[in-house]
mmCIF file of C-alpha atoms in Angstrom:
data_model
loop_
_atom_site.group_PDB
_atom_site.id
_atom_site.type_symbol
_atom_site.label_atom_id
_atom_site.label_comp_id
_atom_site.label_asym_id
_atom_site.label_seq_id
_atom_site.Cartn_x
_atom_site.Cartn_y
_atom_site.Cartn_z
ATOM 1 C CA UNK A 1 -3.915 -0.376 35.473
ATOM 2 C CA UNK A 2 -2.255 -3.270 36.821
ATOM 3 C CA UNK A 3 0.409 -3.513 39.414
ATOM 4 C CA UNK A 4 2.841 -5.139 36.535
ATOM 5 C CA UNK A 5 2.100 -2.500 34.166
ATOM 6 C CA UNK A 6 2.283 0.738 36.373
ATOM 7 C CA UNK A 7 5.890 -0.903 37.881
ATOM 8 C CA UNK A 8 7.084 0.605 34.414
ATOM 9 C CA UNK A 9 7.048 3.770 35.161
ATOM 10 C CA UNK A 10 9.456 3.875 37.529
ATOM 11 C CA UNK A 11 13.261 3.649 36.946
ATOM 12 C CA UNK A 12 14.085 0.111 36.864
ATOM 13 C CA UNK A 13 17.093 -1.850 38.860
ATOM 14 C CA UNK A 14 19.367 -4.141 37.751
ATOM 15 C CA UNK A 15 17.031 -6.851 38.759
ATOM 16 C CA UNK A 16 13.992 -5.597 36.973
ATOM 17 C CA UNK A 17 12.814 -7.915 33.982
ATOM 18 C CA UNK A 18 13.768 -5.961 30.965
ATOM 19 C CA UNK A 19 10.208 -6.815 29.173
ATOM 20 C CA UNK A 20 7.641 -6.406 31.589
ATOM 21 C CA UNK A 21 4.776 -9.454 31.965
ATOM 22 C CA UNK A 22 2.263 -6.668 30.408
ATOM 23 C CA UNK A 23 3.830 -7.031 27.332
ATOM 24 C CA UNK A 24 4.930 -10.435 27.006
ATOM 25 C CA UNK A 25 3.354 -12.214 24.034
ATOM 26 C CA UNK A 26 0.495 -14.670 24.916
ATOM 27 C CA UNK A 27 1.785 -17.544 26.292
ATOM 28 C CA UNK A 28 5.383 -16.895 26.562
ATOM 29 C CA UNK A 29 7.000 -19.008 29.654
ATOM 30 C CA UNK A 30 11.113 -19.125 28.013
ATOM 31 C CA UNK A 31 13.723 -16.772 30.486
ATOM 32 C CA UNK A 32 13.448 -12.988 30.393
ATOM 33 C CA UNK A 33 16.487 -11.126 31.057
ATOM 34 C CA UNK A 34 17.879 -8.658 33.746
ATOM 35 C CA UNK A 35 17.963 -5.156 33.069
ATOM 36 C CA UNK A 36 21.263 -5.395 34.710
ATOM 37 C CA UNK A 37 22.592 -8.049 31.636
ATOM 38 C CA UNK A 38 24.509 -7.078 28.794
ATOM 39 C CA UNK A 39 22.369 -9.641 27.003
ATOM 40 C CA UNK A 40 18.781 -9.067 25.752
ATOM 41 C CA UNK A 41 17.228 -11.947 24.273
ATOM 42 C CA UNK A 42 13.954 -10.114 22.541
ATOM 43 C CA UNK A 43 12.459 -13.271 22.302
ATOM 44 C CA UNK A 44 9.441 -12.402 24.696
ATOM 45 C CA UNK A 45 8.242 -9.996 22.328
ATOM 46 C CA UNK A 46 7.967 -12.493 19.232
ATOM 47 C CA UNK A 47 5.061 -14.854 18.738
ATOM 48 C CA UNK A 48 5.945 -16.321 15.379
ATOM 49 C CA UNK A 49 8.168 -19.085 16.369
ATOM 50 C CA UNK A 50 9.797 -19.595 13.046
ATOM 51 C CA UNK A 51 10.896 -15.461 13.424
ATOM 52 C CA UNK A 52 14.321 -15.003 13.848
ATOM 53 C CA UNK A 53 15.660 -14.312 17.564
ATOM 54 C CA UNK A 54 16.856 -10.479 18.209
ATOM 55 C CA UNK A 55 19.849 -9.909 21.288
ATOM 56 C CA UNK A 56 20.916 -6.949 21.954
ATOM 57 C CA UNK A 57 24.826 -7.402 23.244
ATOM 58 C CA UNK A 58 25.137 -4.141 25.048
ATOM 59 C CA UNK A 59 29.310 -5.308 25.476
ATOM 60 C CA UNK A 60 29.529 -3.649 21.600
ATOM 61 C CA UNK A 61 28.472 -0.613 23.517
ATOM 62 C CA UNK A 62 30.481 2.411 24.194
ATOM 63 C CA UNK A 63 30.155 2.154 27.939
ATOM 64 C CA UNK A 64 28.986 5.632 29.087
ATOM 65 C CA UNK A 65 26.539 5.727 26.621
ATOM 66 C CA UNK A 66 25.646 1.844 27.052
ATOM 67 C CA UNK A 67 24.162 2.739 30.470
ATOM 68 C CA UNK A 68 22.124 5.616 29.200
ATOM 69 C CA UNK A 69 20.689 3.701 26.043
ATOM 70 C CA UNK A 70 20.417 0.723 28.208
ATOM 71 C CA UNK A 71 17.347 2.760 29.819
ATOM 72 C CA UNK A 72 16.121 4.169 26.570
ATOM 73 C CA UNK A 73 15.558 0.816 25.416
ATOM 74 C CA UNK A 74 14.103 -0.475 28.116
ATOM 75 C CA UNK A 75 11.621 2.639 27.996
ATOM 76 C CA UNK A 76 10.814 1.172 24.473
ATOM 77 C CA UNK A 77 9.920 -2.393 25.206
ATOM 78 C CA UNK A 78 7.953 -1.340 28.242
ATOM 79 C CA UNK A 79 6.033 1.965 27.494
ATOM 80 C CA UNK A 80 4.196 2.777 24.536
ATOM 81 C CA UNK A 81 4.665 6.365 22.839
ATOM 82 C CA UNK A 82 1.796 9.043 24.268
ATOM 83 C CA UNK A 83 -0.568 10.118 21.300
ATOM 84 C CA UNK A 84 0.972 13.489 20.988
ATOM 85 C CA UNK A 85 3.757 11.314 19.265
ATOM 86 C CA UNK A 86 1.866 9.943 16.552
ATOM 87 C CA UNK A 87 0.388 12.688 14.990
ATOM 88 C CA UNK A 88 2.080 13.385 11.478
ATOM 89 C CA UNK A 89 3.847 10.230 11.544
ATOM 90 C CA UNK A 90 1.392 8.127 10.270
ATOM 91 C CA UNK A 91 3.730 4.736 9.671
ATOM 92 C CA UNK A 92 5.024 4.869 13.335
ATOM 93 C CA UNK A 93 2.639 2.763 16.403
ATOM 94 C CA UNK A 94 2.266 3.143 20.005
ATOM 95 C CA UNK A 95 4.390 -0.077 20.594
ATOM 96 C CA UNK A 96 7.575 -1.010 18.368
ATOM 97 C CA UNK A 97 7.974 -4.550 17.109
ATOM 98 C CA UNK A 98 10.830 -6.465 18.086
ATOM 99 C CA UNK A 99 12.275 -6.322 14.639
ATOM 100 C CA UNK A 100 11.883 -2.334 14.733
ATOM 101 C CA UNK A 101 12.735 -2.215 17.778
ATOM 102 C CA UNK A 102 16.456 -4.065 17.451
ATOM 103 C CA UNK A 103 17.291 -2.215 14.321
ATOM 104 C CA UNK A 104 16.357 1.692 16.160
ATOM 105 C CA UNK A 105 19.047 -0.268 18.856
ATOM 106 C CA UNK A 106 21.433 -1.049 17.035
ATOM 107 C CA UNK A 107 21.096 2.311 15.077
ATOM 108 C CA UNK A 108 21.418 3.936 18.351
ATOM 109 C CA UNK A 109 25.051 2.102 18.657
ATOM 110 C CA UNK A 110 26.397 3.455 15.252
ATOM 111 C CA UNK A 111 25.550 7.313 16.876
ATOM 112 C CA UNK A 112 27.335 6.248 20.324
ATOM 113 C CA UNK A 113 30.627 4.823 18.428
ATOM 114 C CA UNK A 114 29.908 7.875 16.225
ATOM 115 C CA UNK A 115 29.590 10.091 19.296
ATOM 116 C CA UNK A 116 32.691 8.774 20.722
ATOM 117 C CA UNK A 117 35.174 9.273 17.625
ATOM 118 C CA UNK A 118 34.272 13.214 17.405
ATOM 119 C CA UNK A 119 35.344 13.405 21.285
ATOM 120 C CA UNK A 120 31.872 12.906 23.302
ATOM 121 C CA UNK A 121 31.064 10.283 25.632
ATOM 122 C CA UNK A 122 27.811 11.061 26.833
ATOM 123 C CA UNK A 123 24.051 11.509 25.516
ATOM 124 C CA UNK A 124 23.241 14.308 28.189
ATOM 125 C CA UNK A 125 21.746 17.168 26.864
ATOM 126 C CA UNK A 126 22.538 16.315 23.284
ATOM 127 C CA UNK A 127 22.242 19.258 21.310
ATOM 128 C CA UNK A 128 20.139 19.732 18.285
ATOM 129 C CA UNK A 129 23.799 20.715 16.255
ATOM 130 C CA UNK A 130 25.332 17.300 17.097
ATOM 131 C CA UNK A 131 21.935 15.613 15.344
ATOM 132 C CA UNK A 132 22.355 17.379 12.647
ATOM 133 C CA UNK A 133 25.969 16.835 12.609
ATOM 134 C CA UNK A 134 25.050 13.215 12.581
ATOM 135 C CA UNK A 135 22.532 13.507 9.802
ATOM 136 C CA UNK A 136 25.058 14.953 7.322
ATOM 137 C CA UNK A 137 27.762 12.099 8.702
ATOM 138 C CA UNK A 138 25.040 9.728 7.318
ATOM 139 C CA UNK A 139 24.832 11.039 3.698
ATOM 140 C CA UNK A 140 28.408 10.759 3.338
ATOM 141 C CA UNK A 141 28.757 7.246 3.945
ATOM 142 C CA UNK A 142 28.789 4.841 0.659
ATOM 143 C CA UNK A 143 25.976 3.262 -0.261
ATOM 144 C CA UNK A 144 23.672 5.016 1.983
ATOM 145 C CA UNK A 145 20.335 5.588 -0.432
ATOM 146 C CA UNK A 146 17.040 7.672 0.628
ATOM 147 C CA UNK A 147 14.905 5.135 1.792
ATOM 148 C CA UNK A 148 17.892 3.666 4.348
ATOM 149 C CA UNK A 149 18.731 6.721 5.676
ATOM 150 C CA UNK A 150 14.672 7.835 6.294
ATOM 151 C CA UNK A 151 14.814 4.595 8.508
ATOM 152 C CA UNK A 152 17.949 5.607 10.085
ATOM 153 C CA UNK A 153 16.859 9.145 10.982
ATOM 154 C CA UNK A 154 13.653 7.783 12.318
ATOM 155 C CA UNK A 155 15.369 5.587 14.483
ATOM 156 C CA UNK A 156 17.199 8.864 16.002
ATOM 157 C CA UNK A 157 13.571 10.138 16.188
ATOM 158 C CA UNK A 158 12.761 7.482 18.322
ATOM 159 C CA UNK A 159 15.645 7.996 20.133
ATOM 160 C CA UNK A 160 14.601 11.362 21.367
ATOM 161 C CA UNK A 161 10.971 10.255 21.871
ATOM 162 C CA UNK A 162 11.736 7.844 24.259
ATOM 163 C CA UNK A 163 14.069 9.788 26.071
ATOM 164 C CA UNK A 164 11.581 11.996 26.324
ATOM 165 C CA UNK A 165 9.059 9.240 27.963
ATOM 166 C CA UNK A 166 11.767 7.152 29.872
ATOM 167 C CA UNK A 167 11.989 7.627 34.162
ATOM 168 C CA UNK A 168 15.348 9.834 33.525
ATOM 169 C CA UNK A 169 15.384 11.524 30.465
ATOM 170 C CA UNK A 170 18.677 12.468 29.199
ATOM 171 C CA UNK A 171 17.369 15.450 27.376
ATOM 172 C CA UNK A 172 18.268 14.538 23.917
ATOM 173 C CA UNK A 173 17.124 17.813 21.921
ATOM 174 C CA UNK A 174 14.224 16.933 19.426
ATOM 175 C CA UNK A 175 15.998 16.266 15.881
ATOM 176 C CA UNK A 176 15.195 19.291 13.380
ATOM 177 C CA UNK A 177 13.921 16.596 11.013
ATOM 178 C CA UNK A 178 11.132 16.057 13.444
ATOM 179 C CA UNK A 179 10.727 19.364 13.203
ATOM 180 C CA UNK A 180 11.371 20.577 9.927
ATOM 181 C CA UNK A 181 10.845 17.366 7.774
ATOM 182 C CA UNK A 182 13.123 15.046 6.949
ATOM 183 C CA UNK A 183 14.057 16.278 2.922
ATOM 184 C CA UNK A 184 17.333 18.603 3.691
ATOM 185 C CA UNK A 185 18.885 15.620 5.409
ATOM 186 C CA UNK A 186 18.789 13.600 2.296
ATOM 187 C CA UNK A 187 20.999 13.016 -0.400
ATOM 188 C CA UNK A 188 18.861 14.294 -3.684
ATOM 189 C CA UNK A 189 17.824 11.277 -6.177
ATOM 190 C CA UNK A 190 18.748 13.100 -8.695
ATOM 191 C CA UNK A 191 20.360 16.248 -10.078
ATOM 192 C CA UNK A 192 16.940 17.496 -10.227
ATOM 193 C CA UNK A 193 16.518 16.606 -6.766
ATOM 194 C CA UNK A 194 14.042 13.983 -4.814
ATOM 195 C CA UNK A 195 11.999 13.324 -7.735
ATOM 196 C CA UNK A 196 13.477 11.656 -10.993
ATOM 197 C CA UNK A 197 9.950 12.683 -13.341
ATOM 198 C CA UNK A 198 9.825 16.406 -14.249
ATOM 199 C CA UNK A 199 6.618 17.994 -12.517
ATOM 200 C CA UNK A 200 3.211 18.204 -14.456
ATOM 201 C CA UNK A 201 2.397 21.925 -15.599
ATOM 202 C CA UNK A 202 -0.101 23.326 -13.336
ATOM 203 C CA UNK A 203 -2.028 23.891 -16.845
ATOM 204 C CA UNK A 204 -2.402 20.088 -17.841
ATOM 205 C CA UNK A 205 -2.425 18.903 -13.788
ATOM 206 C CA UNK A 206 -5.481 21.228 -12.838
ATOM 207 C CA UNK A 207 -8.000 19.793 -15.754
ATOM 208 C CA UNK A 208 -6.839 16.660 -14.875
ATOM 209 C CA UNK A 209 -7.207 16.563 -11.537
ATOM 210 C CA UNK A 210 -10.204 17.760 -11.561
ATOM 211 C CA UNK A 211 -11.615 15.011 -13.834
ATOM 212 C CA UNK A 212 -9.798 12.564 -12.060
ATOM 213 C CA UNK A 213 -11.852 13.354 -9.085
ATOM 214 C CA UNK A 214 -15.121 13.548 -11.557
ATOM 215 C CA UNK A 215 -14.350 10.057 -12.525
ATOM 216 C CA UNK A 216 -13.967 8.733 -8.904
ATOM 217 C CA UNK A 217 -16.958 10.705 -7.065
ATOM 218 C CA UNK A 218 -19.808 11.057 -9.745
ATOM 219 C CA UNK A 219 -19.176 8.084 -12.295
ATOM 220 C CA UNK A 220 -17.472 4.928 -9.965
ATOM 221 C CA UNK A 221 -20.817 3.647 -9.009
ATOM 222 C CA UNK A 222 -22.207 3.375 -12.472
ATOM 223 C CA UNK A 223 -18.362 1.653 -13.526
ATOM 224 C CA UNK A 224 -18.540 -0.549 -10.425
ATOM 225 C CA UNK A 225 -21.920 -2.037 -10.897
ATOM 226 C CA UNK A 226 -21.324 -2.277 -14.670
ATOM 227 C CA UNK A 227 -18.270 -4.368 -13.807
ATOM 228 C CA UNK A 228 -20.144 -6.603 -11.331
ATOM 229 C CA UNK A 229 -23.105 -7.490 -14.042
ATOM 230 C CA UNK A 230 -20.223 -7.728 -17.296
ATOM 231 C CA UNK A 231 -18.874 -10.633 -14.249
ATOM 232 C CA UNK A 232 -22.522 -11.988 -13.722
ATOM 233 C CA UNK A 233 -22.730 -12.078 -17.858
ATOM 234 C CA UNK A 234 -19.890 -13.921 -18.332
ATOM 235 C CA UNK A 235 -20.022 -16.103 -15.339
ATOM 236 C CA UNK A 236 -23.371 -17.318 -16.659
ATOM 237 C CA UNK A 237 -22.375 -17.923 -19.828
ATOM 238 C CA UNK A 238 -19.378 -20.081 -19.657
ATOM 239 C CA UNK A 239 -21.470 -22.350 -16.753
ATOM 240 C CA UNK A 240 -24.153 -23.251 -18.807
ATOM 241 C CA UNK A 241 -23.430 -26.846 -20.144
ATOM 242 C CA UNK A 242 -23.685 -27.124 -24.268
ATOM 243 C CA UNK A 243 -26.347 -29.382 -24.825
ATOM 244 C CA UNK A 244 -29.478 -29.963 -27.713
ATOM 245 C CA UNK A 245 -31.648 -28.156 -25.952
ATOM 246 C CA UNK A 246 -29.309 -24.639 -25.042
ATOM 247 C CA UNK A 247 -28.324 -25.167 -29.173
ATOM 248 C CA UNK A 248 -31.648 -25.045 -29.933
ATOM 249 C CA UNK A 249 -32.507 -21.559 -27.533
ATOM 250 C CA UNK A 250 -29.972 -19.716 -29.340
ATOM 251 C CA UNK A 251 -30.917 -20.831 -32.816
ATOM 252 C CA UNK A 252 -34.444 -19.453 -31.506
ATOM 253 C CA UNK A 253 -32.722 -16.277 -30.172
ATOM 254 C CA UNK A 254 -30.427 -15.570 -33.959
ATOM 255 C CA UNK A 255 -33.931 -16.620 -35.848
ATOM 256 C CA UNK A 256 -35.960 -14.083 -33.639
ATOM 257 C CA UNK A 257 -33.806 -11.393 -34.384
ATOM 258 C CA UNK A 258 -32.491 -11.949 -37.975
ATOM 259 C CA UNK A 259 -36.239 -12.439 -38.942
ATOM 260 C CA UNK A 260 -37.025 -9.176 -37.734
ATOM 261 C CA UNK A 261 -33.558 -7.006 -38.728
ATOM 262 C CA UNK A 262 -32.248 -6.852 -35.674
ATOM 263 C CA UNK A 263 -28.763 -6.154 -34.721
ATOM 264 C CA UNK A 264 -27.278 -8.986 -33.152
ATOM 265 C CA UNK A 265 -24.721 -8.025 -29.920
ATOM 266 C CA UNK A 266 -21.265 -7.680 -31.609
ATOM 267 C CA UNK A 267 -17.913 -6.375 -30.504
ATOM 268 C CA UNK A 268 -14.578 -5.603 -32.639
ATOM 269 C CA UNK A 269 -12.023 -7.927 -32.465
ATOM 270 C CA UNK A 270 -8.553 -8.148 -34.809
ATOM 271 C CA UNK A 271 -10.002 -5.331 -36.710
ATOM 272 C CA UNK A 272 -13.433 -7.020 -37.676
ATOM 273 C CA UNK A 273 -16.960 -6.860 -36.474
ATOM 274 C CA UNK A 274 -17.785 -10.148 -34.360
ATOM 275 C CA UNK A 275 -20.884 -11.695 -32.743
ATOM 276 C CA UNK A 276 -20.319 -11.218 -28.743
ATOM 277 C CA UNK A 277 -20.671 -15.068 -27.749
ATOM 278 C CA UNK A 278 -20.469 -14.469 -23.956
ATOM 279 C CA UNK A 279 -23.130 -11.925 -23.763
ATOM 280 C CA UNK A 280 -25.117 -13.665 -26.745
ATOM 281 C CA UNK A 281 -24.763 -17.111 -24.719
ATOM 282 C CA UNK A 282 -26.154 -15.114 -21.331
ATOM 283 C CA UNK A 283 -28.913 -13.644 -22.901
ATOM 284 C CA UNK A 284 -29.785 -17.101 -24.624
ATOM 285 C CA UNK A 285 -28.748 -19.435 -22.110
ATOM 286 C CA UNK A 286 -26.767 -21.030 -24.453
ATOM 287 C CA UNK A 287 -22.391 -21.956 -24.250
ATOM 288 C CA UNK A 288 -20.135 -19.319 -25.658
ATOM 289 C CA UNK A 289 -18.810 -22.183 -27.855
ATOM 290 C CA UNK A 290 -22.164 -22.722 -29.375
ATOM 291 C CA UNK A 291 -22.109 -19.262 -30.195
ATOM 292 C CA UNK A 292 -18.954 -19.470 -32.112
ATOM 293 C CA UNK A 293 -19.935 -22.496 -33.748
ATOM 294 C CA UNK A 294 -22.332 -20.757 -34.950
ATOM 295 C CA UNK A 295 -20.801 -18.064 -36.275
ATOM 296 C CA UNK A 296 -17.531 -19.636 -37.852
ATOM 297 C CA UNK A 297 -16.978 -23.305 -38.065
ATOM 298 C CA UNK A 298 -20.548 -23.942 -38.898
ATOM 299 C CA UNK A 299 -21.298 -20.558 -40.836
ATOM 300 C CA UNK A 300 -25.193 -21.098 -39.961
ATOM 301 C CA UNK A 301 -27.377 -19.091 -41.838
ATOM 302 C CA UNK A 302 -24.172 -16.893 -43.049
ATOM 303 C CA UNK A 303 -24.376 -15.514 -39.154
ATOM 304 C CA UNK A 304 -21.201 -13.993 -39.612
ATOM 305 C CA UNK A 305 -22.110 -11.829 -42.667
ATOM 306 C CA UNK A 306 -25.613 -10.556 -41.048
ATOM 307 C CA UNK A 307 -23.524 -9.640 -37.573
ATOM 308 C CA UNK A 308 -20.841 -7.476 -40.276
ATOM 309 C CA UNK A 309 -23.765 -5.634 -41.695
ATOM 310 C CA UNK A 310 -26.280 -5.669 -38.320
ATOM 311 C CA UNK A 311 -23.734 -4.999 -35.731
ATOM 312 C CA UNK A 312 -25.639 -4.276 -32.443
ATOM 313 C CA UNK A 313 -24.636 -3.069 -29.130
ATOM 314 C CA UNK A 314 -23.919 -5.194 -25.480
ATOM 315 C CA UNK A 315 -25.818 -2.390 -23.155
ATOM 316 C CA UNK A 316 -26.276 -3.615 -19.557
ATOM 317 C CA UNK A 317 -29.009 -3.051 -17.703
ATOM 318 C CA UNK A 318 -27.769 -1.871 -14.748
ATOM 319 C CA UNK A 319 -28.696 1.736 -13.988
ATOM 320 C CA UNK A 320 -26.824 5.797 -14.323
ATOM 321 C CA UNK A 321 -26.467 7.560 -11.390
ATOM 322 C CA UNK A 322 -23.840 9.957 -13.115
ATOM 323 C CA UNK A 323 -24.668 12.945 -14.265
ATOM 324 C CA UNK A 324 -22.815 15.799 -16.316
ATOM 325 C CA UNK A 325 -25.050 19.070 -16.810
ATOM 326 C CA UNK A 326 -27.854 17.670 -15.428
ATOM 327 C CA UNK A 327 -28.298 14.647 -17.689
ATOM 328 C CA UNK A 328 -26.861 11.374 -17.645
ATOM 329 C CA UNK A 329 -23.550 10.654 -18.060
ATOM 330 C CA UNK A 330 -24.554 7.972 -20.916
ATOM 331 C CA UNK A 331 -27.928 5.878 -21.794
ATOM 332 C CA UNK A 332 -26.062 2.879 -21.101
ATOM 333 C CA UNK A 333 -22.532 1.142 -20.132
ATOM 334 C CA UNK A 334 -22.081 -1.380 -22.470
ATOM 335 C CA UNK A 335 -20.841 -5.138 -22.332
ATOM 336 C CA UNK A 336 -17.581 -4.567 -24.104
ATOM 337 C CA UNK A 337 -16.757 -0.937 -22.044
ATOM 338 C CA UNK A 338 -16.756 -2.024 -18.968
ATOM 339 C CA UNK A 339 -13.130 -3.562 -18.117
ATOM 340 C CA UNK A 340 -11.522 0.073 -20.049
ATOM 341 C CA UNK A 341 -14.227 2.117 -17.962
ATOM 342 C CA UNK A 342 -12.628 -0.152 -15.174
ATOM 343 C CA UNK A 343 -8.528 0.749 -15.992
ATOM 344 C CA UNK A 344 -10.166 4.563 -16.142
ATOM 345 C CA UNK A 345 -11.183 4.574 -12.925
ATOM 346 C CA UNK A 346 -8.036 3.031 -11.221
ATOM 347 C CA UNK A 347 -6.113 5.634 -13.382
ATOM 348 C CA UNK A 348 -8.473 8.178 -11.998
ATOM 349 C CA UNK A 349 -7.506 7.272 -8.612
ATOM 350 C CA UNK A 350 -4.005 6.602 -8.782
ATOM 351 C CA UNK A 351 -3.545 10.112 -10.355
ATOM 352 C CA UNK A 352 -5.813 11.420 -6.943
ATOM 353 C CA UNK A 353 -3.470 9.691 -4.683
ATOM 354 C CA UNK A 354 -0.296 10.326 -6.767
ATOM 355 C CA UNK A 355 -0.998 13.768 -6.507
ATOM 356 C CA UNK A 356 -1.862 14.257 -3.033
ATOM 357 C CA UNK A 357 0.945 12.043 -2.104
ATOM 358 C CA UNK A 358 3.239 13.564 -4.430
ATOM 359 C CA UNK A 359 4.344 9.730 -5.902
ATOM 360 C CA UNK A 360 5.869 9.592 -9.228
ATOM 361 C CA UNK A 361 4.727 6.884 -11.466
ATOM 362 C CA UNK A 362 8.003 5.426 -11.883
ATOM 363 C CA UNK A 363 9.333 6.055 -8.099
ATOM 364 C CA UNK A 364 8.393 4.864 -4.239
ATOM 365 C CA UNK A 365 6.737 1.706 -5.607
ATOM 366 C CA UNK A 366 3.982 3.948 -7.272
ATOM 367 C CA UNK A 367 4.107 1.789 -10.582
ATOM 368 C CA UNK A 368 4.019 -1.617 -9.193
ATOM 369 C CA UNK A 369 1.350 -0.664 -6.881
ATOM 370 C CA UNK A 370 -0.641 0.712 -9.704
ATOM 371 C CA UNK A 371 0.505 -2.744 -11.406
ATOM 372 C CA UNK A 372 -0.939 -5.068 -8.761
ATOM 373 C CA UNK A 373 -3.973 -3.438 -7.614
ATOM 374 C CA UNK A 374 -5.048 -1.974 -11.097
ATOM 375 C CA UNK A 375 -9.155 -2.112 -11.194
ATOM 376 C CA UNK A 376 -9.123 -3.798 -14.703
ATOM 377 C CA UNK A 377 -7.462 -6.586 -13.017
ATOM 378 C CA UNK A 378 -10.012 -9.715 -11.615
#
């Protein structure tokens, strides 16, 4: 440990730099203030210089309890939270950001002035009642939603863990939130309480989580590789130039198979029974708009009539791994399954993490999540 970095563990003086060379961002060489100032440019802990520049103005302060968060916060910038901290809190890092860290700050304040107007002046020994006290102070206030006052709270929880850390602790009691979790201190969503969506019956939830969790351990590497050839298909398809000679392969390729009885590769679109150009194109290194040339404008052969009454399937060769019983899961995954077999399996694990997580679809950002990274999506 270096001499810079062990100086922080010792109570600082009024001419002590309030963030410590150790960590300074990379290259910083602006002014740092005193501990002893009442301002606090944060700028030594930014490195984006377009960021906007933090001060705290310790002057808005109540000024017993300025002096006692003064070293509270200077705990913060210099000293990073032991591990014992971090376990069950799995959003919160050993060092605070300067954003994060101004905001817990300034939260801080609103409990001082808060402090002050019920008749106490000091932080010492701050009882586990007077959090609580605090906590139910919060919910009154208008406009105060569940996600704001989650941040709030945790900035009290920071409070005490620093306290805990600093060179003097005041002996700020450990919230009962930290304790007890953080739901009883919130206002409920709604009159059925956090969660707007009715729960799932243990009846319909059980099968389905069960098959969920089929879906994402014993069939996602058959879906996955499907969906990686269907992109190899139809990447090779729509690169191949349309020239005499590519014309002339698929003729070859329709002839071949019509001559025989063969089902020509098809797929149902608007209701009818159509000849699957990308994958026919692939497999005769021909242009998908050959293809449909083909089949429509040109009507060669009456195409479109033998693909109505020959309709064939689009398998892919790639192989099963998934088994149920004991046998495979299915002989093939075909051409035109794979992007559903692809929104199946992101449905599959949405409903895994939904449930462990206990998300609603329509709450927490659950349905735009789902929305941006759904598996169907390229």
């Amino acid at each position: 440990m270096t001499l810079a970095a062990a100086q922080t563990f010792f109570r600082p003086g009024r001419g002590t730099p309030v963030v410590a060379p150790s960590v300074r961002v990379a290259g910083y060489a602006g002014q740092v203030a005193a501990y002893g100032d009442l301002l606090w440019p944060l700028d030594p802990l930014v490195a984006n210089p377009s960021a906007p520049r933090k001060r705290i103005d310790w002057t808005s302060f109540p000024p017993r309890t300025r002096e006692e968060l003064r070293l509270v916060a200077w705990t913060m910038i210099n000293k990073p939270l032991p591990s014992a901290f971090l376990v069950g809190r799995p959003a919160w890092h050993s060092r605070v950001s300067a954003p994060m860290l101004y905001a817990a700050v300034m939260e801080w304040r609103h409990f001082a002035i808060w402090l002050e107007a019920t008749g106490t002046s000091t932080l010492d020994n701050c009882p586990e009642a007077t959090l609580a006290a605090y906590a139910r102070h919060l919910i009154t206030r208008p406009g105060v939603g569940r996600e704001s006052l989650v941040k709030k709270l945790g900035c009290l929880t920071r409070l005490w863990a620093f306290d805990t850390i600093s060179p003097a602790p005041l002996g700020i009691t450990m919230p009962p939130w930290a304790r007890d979790g953080v739901d009883d201190y919130l206002p409920a969503q709604t009159s059925r309480g956090e969660n707007s969506t009715d729960p799932i019956t243990p009846a319909t939830m059980g099968p389905l989580l069960i098959w969920a969790l089929r879906m994402v351990d014993d069939f996602s590497a058959d879906v996955l590789a499907s969906w990686q050839e269907t992109h190899r298909i139809t990447e090779l398809a729509e690169q191949t130039a349309c020239t005499p000679e590519s014309k002339a392969r698929l003729k070859q390729y329709l002839e071949e198979r019509m001559a025989r009885g063969e089902p020509i590769p098809s797929r149902v679109m608007f209701g009818q029974r159509l000849i699957c150009a990308r994958y026919v194109a692939a497999a005769s290194a021909s242009s998908p708009r050959q293809v449909n040339a083909l089949a429509s404008t040109q009507r060669w052969q009456g195409l479109a009539a033998y693909v109505r009454d020959h309709p064939g399937h689009c398998p892919l060769e790639t192989p099963i791994a998934g088994h149920i019983e004991g046998q495979p899961w299915t002989t093939a995954i075909d051409y035109t399954q794979s992007r559903d077999l692809m929104r199946h399996l992101g449905t599959a694990c949405f409903i895994v993490i939904a449930y462990l997580t206990g998300m609603r679809p329509g709450e927490n950002g659950a349905e735009l999540y789902l929305m941006q990274h759904s598996a169907g999506s390229k």
